[in-house]
CSV table of C-alpha atoms in Angstrom, one decimal:
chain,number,residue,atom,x,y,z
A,259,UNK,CA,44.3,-23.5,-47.7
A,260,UNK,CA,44.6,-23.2,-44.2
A,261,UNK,CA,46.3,-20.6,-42.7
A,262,UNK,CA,48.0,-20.0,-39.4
A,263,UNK,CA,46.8,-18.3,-36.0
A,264,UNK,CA,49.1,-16.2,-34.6
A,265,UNK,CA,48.8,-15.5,-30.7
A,266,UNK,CA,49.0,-11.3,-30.3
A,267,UNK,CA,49.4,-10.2,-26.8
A,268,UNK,CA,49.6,-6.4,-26.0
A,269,UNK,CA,51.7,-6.4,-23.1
A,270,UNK,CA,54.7,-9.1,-22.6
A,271,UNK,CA,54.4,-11.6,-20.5
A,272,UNK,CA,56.8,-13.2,-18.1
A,273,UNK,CA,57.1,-17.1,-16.7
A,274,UNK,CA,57.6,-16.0,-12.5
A,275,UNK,CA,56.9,-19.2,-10.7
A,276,UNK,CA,57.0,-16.6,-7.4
A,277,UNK,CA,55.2,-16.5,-4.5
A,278,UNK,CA,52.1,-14.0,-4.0
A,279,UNK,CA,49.0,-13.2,-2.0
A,280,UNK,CA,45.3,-13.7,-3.3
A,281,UNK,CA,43.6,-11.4,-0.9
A,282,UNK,CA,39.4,-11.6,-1.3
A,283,UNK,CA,37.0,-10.3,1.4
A,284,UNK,CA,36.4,-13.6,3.0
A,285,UNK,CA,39.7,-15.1,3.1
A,286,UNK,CA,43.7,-14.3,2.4
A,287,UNK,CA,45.9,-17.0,0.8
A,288,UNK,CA,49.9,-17.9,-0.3
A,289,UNK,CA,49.6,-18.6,-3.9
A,290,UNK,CA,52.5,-19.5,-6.4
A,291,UNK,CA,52.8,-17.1,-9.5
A,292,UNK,CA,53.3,-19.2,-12.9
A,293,UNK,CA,53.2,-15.9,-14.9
A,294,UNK,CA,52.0,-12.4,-15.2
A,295,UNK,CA,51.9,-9.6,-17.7
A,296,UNK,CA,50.2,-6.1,-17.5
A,297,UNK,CA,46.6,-7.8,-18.8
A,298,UNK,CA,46.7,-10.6,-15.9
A,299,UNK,CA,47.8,-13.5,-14.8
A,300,UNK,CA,48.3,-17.4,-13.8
A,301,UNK,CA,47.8,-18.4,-10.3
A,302,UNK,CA,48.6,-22.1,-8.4
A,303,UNK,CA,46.8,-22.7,-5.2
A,304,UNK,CA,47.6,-25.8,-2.6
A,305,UNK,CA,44.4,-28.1,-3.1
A,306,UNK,CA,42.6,-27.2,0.1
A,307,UNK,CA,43.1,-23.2,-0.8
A,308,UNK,CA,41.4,-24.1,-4.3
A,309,UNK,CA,38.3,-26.1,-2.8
A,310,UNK,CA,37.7,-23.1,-0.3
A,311,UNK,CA,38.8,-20.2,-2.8
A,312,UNK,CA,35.9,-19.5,-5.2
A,313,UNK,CA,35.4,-15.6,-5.4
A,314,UNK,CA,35.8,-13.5,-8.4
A,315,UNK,CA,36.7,-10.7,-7.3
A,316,UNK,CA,39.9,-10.7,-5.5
A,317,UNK,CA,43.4,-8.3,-5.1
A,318,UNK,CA,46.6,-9.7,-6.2
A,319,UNK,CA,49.9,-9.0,-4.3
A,320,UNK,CA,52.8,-9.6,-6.2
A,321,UNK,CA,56.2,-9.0,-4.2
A,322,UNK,CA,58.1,-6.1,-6.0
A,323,UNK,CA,54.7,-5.0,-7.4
A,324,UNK,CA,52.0,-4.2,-5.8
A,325,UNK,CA,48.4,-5.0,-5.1
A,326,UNK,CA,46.1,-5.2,-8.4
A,327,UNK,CA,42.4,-5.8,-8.0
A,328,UNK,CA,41.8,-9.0,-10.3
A,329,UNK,CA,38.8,-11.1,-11.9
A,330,UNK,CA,38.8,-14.7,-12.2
A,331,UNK,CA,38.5,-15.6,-16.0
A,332,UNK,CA,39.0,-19.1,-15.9
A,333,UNK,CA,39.8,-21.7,-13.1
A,334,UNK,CA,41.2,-25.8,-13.7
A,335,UNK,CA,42.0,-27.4,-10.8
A,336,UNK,CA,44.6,-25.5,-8.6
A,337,UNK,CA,45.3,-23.3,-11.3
A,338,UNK,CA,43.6,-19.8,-12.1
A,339,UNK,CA,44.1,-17.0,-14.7
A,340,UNK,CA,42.9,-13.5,-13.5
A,341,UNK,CA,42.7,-10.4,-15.7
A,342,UNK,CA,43.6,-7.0,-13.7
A,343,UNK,CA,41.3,-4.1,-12.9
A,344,UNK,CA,43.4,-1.1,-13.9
A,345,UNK,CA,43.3,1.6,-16.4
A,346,UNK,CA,45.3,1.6,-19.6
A,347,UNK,CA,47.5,4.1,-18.2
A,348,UNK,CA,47.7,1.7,-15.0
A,349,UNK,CA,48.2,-0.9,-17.6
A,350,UNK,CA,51.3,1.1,-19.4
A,351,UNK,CA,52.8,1.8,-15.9
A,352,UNK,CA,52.4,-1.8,-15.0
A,353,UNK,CA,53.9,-3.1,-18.1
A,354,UNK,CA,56.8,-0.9,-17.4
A,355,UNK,CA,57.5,-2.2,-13.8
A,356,UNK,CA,56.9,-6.1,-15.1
A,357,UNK,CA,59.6,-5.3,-17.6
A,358,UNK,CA,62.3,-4.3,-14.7
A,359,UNK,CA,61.1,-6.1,-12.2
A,360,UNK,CA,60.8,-10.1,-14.4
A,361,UNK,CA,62.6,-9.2,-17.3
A,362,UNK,CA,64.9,-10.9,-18.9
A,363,UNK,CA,68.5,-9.6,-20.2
A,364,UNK,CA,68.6,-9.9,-23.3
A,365,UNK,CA,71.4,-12.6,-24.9
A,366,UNK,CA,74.9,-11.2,-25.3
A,367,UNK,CA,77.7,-12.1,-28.2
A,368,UNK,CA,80.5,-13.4,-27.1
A,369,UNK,CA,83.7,-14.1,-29.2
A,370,UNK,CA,84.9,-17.1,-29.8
A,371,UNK,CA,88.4,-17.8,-28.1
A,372,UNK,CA,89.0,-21.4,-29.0
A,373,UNK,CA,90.8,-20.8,-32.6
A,374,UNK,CA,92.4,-17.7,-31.6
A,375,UNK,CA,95.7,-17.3,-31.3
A,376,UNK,CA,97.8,-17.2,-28.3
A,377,UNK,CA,99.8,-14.0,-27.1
């Protein structure tokens, strides 16, 4: 009997589409944010920035945020996921400021008004 995979992710993580700054020691370049959380995240490059762009060590700097020293864990085109340098207490703080900074309200109740009665 098969059984079900269930994605776990320790921090949250939040769909931006944002601008940012990939910063390496050879070159500095606009990127758009597709999402973040405390561990890493998704980067979209224009195409001539992704055939010049290859290091793998590079600093993030996300507006609101900060600048996070990154790895490149994977790469597909234009698109690249990252995973930040930082402690776990780093990470916690980070987390934290993700949460105010790209968070989302959570939905709120409203009554209905269509059956009820007029004054």
């Amino acid at each position: 009997m098969p059984t079900a995979t269930v994605e776990r992710r320790d921090f949250a993580r939040y769909d931006t589409d944002v601008p940012a700054m990939v910063a390496s020691s050879t070159m500095r370049i606009s990127v758009k944010m597709l999402s973040v959380s405390a561990g890493g995240a998704m980067l979209r490059m224009d195409r001539l920035s992704s055939k010049v762009f290859d290091d793998a060590t590079f600093t993030v700097e996300i507006p609101g945020i900060g600048r996070l020293t990154a790895n490149r864990k994977w790469r597909r085109d234009t698109d690249m996921g990252c995973k930040f340098d930082v402690s776990d207490q780093d990470r916690l703080r980070l987390s934290e400021r993700l949460e105010l900074h790209f968070g989302r309200a959570k939905p709120q109740l409203q009554l209905a008004t269509a059956n009820a009665p007029r004054p």
